[in-house]
Short mmCIF file of C-alpha atoms and ligand atoms in Angstrom, two decimals:
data_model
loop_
_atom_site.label_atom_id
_atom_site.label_comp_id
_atom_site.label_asym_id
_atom_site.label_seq_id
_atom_site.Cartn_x
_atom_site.Cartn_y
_atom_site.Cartn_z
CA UNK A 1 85.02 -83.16 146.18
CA UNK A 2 87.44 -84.29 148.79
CA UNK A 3 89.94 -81.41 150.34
CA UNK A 4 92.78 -82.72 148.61
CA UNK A 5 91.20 -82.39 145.16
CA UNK A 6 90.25 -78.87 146.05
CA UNK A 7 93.05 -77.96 147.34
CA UNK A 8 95.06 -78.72 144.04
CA UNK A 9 93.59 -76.27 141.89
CA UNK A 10 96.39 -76.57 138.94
CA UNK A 11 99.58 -78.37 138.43
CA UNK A 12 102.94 -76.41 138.58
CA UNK A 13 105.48 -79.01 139.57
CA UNK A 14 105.81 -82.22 137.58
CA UNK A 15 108.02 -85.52 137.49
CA UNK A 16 108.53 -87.22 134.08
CA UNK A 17 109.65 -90.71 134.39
CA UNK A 18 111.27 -91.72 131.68
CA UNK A 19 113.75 -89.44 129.91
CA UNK A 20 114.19 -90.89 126.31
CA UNK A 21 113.64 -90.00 122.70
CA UNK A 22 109.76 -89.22 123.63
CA UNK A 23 109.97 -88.49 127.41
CA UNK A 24 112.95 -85.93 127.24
CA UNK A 25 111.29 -83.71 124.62
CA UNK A 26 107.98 -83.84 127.18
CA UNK A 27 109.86 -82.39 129.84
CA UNK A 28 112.12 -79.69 127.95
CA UNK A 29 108.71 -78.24 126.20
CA UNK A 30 106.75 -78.42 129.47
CA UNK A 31 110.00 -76.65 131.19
CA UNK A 32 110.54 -74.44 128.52
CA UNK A 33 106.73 -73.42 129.29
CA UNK A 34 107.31 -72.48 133.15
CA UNK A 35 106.56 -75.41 135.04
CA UNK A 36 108.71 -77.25 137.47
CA UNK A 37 110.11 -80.38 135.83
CA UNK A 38 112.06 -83.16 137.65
CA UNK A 39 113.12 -86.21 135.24
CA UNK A 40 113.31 -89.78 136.24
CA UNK A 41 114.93 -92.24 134.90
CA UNK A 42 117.15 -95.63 135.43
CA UNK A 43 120.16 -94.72 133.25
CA UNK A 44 122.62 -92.37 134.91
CA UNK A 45 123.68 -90.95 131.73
CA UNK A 46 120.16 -89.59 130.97
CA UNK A 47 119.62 -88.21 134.29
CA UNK A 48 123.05 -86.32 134.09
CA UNK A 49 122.86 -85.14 130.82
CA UNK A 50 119.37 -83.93 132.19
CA UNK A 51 120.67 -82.12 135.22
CA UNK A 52 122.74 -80.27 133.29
CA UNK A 53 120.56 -79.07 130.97
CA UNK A 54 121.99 -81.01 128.06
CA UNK A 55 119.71 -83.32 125.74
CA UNK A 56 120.01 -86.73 126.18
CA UNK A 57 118.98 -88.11 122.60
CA UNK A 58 119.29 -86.32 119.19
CA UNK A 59 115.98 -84.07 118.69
CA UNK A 60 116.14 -81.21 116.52
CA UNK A 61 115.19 -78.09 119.07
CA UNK A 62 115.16 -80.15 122.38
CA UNK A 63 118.46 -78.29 122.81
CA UNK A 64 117.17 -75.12 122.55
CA UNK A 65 114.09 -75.84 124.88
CA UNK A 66 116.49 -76.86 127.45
CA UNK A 67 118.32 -73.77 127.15
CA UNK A 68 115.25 -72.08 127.60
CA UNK A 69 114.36 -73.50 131.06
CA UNK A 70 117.27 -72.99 132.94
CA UNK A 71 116.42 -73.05 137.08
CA UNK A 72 113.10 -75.09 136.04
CA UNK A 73 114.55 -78.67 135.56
CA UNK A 74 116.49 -80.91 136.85
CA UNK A 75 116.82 -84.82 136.88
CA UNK A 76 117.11 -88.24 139.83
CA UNK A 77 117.35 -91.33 139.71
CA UNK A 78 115.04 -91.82 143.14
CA UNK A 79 111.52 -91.37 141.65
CA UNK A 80 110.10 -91.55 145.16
CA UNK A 81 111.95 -88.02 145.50
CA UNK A 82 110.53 -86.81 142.23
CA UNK A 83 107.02 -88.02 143.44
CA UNK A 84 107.25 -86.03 146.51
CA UNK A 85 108.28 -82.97 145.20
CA UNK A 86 105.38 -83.34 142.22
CA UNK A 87 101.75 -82.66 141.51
CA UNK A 88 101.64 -84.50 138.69
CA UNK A 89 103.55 -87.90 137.53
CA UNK A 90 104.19 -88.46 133.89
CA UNK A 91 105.36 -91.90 132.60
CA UNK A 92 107.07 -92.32 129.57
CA UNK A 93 108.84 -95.65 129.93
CA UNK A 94 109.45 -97.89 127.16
CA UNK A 95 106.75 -100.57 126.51
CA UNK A 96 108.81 -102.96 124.04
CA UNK A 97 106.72 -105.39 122.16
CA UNK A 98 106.60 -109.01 122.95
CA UNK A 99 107.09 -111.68 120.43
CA UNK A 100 103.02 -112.57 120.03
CA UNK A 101 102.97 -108.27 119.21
CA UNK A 102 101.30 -107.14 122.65
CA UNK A 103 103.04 -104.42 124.84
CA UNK A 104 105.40 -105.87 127.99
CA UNK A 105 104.08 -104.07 130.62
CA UNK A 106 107.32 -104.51 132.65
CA UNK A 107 109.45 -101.07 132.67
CA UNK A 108 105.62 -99.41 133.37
CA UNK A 109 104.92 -101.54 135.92
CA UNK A 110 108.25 -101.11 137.96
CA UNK A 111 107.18 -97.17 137.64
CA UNK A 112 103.98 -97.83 138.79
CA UNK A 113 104.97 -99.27 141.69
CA UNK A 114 107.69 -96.64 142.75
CA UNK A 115 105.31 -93.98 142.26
CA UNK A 116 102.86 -95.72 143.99
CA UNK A 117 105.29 -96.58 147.19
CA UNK A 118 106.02 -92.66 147.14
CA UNK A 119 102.21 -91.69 147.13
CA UNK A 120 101.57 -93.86 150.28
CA UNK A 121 103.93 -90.80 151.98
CA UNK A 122 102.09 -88.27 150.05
CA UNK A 123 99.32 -86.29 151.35
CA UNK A 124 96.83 -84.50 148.87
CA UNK A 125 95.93 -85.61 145.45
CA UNK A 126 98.64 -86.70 142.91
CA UNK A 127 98.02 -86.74 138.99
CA UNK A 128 99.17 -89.78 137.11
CA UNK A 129 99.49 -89.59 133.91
CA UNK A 130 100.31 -92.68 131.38
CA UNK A 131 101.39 -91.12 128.13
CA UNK A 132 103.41 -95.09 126.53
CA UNK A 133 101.55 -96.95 124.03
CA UNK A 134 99.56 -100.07 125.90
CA UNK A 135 97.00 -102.35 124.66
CA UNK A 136 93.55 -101.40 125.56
CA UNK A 137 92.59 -102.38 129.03
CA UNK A 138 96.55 -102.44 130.27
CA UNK A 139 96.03 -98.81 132.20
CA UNK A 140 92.38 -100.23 134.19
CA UNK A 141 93.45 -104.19 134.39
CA UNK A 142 97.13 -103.57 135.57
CA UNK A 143 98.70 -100.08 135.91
CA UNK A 144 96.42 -98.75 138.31
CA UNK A 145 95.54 -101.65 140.05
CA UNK A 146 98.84 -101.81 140.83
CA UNK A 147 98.99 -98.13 141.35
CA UNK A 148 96.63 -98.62 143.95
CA UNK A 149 98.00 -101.55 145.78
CA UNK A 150 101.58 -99.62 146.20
CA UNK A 151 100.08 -96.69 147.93
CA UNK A 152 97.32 -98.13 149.70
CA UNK A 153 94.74 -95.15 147.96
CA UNK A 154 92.10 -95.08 145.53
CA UNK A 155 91.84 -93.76 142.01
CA UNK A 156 89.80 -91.07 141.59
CA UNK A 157 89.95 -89.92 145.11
CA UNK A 158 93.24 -89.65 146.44
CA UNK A 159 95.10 -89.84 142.94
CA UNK A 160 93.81 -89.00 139.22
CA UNK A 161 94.89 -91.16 136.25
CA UNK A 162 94.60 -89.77 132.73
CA UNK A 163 95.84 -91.89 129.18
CA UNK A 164 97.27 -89.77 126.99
CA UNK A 165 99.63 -90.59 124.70
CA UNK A 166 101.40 -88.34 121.71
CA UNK A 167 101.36 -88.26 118.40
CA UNK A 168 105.03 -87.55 117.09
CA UNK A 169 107.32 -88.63 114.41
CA UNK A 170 110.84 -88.49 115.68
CA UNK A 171 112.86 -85.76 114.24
CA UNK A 172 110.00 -83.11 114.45
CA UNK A 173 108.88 -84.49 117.66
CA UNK A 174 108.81 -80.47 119.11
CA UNK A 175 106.69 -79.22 116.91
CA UNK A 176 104.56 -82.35 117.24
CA UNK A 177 103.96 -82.01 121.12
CA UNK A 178 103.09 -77.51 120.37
CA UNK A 179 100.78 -78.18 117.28
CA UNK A 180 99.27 -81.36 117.88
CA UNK A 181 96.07 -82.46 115.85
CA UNK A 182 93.98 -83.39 118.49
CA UNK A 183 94.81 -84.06 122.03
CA UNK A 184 93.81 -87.58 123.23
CA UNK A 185 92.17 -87.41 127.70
CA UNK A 186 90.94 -90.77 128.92
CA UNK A 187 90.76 -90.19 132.21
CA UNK A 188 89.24 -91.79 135.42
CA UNK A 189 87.94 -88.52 136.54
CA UNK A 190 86.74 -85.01 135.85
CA UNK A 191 89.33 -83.73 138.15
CA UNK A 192 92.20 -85.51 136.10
CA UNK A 193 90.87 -84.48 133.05
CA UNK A 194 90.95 -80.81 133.81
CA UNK A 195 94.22 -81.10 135.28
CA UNK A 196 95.69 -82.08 132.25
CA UNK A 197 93.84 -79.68 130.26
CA UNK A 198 94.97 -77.10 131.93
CA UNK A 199 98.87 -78.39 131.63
CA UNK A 200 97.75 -78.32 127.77
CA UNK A 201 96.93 -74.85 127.83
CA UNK A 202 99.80 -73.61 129.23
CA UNK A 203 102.04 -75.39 126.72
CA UNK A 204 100.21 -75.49 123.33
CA UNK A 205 100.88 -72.79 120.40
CA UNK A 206 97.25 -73.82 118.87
CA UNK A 207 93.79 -74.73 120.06
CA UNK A 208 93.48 -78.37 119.11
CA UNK A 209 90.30 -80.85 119.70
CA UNK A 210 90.90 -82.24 122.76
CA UNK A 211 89.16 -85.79 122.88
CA UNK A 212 87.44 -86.51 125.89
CA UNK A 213 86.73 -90.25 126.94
CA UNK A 214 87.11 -93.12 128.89
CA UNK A 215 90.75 -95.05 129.34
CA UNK A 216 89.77 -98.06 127.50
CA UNK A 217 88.93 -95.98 124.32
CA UNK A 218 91.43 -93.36 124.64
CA UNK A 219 94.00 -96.92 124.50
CA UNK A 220 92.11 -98.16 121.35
CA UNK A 221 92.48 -94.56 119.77
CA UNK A 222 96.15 -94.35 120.18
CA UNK A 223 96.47 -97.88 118.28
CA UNK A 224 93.60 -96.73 115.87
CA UNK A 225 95.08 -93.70 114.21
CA UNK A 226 98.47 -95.16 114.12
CA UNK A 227 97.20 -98.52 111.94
CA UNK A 228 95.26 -96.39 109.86
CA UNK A 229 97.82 -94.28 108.66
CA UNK A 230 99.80 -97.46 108.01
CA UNK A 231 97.35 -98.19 106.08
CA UNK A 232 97.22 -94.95 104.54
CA UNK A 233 101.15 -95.42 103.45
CA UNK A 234 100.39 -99.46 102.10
CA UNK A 235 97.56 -98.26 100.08
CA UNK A 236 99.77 -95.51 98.25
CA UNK A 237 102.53 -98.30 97.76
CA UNK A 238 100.01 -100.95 96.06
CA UNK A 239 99.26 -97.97 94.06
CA UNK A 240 102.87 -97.67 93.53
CA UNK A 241 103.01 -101.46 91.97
CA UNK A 242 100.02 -101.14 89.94
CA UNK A 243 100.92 -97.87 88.57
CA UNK A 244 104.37 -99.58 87.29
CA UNK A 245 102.58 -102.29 85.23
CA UNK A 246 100.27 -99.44 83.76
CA UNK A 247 101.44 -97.76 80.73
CA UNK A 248 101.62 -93.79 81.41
CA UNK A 249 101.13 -94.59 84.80
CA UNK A 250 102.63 -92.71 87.83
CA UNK A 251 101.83 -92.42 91.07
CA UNK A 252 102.93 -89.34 92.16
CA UNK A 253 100.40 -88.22 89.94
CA UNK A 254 97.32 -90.15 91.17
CA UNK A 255 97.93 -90.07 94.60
CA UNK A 256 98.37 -85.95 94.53
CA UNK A 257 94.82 -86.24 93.28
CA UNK A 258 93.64 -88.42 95.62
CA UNK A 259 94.87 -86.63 98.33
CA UNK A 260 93.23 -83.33 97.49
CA UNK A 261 90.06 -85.33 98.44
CA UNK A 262 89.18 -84.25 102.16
CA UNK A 263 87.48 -87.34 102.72
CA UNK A 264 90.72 -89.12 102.60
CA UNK A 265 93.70 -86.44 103.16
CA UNK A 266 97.13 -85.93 101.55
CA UNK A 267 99.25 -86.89 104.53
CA UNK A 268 101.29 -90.34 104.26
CA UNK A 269 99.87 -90.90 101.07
CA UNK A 270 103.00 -91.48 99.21
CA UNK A 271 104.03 -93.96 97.02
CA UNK A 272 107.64 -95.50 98.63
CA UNK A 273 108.97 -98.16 100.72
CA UNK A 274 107.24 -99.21 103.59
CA UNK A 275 106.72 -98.24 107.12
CA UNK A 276 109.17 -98.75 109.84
CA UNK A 277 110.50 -97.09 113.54
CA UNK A 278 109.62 -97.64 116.51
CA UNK A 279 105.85 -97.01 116.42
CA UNK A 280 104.29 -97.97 113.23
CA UNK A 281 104.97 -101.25 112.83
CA UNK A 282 104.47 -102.68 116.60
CA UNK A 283 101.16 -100.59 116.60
CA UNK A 284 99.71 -102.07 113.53
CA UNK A 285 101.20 -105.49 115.10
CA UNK A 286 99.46 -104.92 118.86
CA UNK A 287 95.92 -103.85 117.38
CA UNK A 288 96.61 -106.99 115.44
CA UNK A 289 97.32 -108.90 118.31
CA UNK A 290 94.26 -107.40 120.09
CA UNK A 291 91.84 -107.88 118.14
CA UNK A 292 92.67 -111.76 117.72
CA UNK A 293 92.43 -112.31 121.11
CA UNK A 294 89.13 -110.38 121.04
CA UNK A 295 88.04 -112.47 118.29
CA UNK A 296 87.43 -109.35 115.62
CA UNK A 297 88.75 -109.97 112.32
CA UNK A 298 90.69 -106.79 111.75
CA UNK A 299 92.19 -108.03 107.97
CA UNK A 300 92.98 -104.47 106.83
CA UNK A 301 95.78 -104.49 109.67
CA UNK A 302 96.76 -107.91 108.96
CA UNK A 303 97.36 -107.03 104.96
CA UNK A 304 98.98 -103.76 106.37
CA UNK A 305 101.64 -105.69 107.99
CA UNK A 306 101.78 -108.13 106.10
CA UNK A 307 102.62 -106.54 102.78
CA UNK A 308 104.93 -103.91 104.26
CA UNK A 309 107.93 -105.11 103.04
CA UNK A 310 107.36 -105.97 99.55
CA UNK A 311 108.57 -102.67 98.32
CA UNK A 312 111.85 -102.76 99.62
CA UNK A 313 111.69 -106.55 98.04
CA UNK A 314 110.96 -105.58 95.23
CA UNK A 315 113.24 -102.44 94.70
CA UNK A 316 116.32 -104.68 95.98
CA UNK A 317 115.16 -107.21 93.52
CA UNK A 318 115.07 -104.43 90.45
CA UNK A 319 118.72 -103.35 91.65
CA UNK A 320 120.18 -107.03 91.50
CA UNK A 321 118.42 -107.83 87.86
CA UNK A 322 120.11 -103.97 87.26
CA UNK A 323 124.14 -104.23 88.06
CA UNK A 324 124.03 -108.44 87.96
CA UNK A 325 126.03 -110.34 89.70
CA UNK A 326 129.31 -108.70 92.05
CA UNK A 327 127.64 -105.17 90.83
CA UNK A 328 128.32 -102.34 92.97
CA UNK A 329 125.66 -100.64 94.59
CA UNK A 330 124.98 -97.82 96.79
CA UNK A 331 122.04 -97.15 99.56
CA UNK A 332 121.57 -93.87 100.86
CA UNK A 333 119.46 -93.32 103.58
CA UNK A 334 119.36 -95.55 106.46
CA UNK A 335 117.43 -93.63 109.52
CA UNK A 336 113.35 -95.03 109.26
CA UNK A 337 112.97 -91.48 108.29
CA UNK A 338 114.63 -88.24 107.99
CA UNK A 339 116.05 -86.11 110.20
CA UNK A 340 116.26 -88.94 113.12
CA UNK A 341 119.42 -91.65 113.31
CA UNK A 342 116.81 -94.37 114.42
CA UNK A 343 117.25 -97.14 112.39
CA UNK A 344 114.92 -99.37 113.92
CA UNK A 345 113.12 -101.30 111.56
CA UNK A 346 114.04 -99.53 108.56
CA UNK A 347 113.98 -99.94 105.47
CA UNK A 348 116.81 -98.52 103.71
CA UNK A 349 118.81 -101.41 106.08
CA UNK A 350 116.51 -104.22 105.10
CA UNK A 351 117.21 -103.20 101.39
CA UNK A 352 120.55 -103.14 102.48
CA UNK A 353 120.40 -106.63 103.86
CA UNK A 354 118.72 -108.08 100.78
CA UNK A 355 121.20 -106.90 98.71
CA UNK A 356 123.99 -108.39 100.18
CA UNK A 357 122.46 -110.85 100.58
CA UNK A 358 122.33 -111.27 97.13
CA UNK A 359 125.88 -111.15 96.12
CA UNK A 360 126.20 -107.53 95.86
CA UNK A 361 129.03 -105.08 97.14
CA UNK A 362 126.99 -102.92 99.41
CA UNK A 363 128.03 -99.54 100.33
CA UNK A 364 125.66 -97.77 102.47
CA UNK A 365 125.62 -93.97 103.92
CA UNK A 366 123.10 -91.99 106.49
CA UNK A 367 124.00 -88.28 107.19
CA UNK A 368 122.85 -88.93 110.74
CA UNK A 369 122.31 -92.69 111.47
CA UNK A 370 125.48 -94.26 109.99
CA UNK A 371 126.68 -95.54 113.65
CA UNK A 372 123.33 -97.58 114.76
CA UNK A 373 123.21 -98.89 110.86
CA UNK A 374 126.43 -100.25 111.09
CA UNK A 375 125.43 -102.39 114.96
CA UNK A 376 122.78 -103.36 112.58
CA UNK A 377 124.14 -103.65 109.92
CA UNK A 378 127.76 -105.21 111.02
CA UNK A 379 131.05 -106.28 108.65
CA UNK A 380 130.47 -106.77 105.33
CA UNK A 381 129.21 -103.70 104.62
CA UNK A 382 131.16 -100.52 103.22
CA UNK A 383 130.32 -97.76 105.44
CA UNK A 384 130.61 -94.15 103.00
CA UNK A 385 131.67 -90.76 104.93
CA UNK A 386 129.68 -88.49 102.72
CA UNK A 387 126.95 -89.05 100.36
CA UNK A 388 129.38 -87.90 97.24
CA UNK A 389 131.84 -90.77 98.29
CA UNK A 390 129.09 -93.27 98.39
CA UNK A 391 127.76 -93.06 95.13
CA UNK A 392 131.12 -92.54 93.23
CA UNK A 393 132.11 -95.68 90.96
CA UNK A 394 128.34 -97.33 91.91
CA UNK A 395 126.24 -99.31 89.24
CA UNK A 396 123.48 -98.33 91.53
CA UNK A 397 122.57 -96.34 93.79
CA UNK A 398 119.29 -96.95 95.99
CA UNK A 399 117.59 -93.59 97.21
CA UNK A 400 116.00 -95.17 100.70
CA UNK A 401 114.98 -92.30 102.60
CA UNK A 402 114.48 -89.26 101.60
CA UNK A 403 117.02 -86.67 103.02
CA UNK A 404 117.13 -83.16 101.31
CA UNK A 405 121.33 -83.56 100.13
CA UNK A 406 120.17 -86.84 98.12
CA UNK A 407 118.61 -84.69 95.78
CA UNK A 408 121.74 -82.10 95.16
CA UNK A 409 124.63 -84.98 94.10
CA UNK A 410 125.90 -85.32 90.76
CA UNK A 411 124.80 -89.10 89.47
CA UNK A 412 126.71 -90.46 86.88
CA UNK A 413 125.15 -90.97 83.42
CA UNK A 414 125.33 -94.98 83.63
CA UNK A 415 124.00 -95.29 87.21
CA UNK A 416 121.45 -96.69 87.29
CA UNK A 417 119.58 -94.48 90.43
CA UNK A 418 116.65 -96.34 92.07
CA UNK A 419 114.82 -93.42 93.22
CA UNK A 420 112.28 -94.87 96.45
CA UNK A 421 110.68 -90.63 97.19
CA UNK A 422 110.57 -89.07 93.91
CA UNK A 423 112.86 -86.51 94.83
CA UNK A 424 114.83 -86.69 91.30
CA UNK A 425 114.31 -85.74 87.91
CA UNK A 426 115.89 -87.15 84.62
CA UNK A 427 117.81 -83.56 84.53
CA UNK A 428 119.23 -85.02 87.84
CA UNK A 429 120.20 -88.88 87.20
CA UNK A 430 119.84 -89.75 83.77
CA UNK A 431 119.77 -93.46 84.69
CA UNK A 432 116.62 -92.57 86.85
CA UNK A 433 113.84 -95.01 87.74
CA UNK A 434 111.33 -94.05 89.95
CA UNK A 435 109.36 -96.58 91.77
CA UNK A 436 105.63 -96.11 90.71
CA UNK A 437 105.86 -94.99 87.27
CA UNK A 438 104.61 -97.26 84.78
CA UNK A 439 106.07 -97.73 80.90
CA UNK A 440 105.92 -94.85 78.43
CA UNK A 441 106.62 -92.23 81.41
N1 LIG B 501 109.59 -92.60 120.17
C1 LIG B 501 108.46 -92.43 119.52
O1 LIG B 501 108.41 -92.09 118.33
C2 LIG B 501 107.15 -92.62 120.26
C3 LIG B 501 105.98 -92.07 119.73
C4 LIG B 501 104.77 -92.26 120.40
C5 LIG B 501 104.75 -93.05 121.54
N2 LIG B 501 105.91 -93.58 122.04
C6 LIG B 501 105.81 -94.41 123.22
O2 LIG B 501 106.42 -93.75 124.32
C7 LIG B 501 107.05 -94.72 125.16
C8 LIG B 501 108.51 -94.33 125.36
O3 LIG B 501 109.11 -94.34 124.09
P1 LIG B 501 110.57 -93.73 123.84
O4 LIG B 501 110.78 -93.82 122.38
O5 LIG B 501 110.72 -92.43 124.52
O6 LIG B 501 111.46 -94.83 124.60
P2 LIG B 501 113.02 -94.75 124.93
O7 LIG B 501 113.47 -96.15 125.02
O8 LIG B 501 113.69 -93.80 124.00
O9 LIG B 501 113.05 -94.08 126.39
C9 LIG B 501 112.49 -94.66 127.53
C10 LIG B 501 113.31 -94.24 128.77
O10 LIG B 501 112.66 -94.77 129.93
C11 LIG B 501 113.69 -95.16 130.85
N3 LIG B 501 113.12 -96.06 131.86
C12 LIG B 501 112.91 -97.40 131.82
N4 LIG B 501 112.35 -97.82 132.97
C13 LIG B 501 112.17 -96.73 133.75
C14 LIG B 501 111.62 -96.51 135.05
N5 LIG B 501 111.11 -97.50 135.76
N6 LIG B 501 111.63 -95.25 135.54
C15 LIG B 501 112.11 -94.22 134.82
N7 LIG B 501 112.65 -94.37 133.59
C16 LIG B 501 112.67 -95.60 133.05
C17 LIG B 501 114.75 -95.74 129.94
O11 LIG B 501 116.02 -95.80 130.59
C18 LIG B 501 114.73 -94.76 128.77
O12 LIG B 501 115.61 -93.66 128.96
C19 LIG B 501 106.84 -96.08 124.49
O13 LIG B 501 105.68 -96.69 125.01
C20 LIG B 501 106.59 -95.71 123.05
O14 LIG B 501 105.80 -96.65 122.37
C21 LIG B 501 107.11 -93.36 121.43
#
């Protein structure tokens, strides 16, 4: 082992490059846990909000970590600075998708090559770790490579390089990054790996599986349990259409049963709309794209994406043969998901779309996401302040995502109360249909 290597024993100060919805909650947990943190990243705004201690996206509890790490953070805009004053880089840039459905490398590239300029200075091993989604072979055929090239040293000698991405929904993304499954290590080096075990140690509140292996599969894995949890949630929403054509049926029902199977798993196994945010889709799109240009039929990801959408077709399509033509309707719920104002690809706004689409006066609320629906969304829309003023005087009312105040308002006997979660009973909205129940039910 060279001198450097030794000499680094464990990592205590680290530079996160890349302070947005993922990389911000990385650095205020491993803060909040006692190490050094210095942020990175290109937008001012971030980095001040940063250096003040003050979250710069909305996370339930990132707040609270930052309060909790006061003297141990603090933000720049110079990553060569950050580098410097670091044992351990973290990137967390965006990797946007590309129209074909593969990763641009771009944003992770331009941080490669700033850390890299800043290692050339450096003396003693650095750790670099990659934690944004990439197609398989991105880290080995053009992150480190270029890594390399900027500092003039060699991977696995002077610097480590470990893959390891999260697993985190936004909106409980804390609790995600303390009680992970499974913790994901493809690293270029025995070294690196222990490095970033022992930054997992200091930070986790269980004893997770950590996966051990190479880059290449540690880049497949990321994609892999993504797409099959996509799958997961289309499975549950054929289910969903079958169980409506099925007298008695209801899918609630059959797919509580079938998740009390261990072999399969109750998580995401829901009968609703489809996927949508700013990981699921693009995943199941990238390993798509992937393994095409590998030439590996992958046709369970290809259905996956390319039946997403139908629910939201089809419950857009109930709600127009419902109220007919000019009818009033209401969708609630816009965020992909709870408890996050994302709205990228989801689909309480694509139900939206459809139904104006259609002719329909569209009134649509979100208790958190209501501004980044409406740059979606734009005019033509009626934009509700509260959940009670949205529904009042509807035909219909479409239940998109399932926040908890949905289920508490008073529906009107003659709504007619499209019902996407099953988070209603009859008691609730007399006019209720629930999407995967089946005549006679
Ligand atoms: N958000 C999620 O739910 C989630 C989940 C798992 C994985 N990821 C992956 O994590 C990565 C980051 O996602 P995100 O949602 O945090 O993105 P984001 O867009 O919210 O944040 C990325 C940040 O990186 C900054 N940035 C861009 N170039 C930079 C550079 N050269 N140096 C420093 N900062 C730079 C941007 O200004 C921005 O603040 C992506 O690859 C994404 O796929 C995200």
């Amino acid at each position: 082992m060279n001198k450097a290597v030794e000499e680094l024993a464990a990592v205590e100060n680290i530079s996160v490059h890349g302070l947005g919805k993922l990389g911000s909650v990385v650095a205020g947990t491993l803060a909040s846990r006692g190490f050094n943190v210095i942020g990175v990243d290109v937008s001012a705004i971030s980095v001040e909000k940063v250096a003040r201690r003050e979250a710069p996206v909305l996370e339930p509890g990132l707040q609270e970590l930052f309060d909790l790490s006061e003297g141990r953070i603090g933000a720049t805009l110079d990553g060569r600075e950050a580098v410097l004053a670091s044992d351990a880089s973290l990137l967390v840039v965006p990797t946007p998708s590309d129209g074909d459905g593969s990763y641009s490398l771009r944003f992770a590239l331009n941080a490669c090559s700033e850390i890299g300029r800043a290692l050339r200075e450096k003396d003693g091993y650095h750790l670099v770790v990659m934690k944004s989604t990439v197609l398989p072979g991105a880290c080995e055929g053009e992150l480190i490579p270029r890594l390399e090239q900027e500092s003039g040293k060699r991977c696995g000698e002077d610097f480590g390089f470990v893959y390891n991405p999260e697993f985190i929904a936004l909106g409980n993304v804390v609790r995600n990054l303390l009680y992970p499954d499974m913790v994901l290590v493809g690293a270029s080096d025995e070294v690196a790996a222990r490095l970033v075990e022992g930054i997992y140690e200091r930070v986790l509140e269980t004893e997770p599986p950590l996966e051990h292996m190479n880059i290449v599969n540690a880049e497949l894995a990321k994609l892999a349990v993504n797409t099959y949890v996509t799958m997961k949630i289309t499975y549950a929403n054929s289910l969903a259409r079958l169980c409506e054509k099925l007298p008695g049926g209801d899918v609630d029902v059959v797919t509580r049963a079938l998740g009390r199977d261990t072999r399969i798993g109750a998580k995401y196994l829901k009968g609703g709309l489809g996927f949508g945010g700013p990981c699921f889709p693009r995943d199941n799109r990238a390993l798509l794209f992937q393994a095409r240009k590998l030439g590996a039929p992958f046709q369970l990801a290809e259905a996956t994406d390319a039946t997403n959408e139908d629910p939201a077709r089809h419950v857009a399509h109930m709600a127009c043969d419902a109220v007919g033509e000019g009818g009033r309707v209401a969708v609630l719920g816009l965020s992909y998901k709870p408890d996050t104002p994302v709205v990228e690809r989801s689909q309480g706004v694509f139900v939206a779309k459809l139904l104006k689409q259609s002719g329909l006066e569209v009134t649509v609320y979100d208790p958190m996401a209501l501004e980044g629906a409406r740059a979606e969304l734009g005019d033509g829309f009626k934009y509700a302040e509260s959940s009670d003023a949205a529904i009042e005087g509807k035909d219909a009312v479409v239940l998109a995502t399932p926040w908890p105040e949905f289920a508490k308002l008073g529906y009107q006997a003659e709504q007619v109360v499209f019902d996407c979660w099953g988070v209603l009973t009859r008691e609730q909205a007399p006019g209720l249909v629930r999407l995967g129940v089946g005549p006679g039910r």
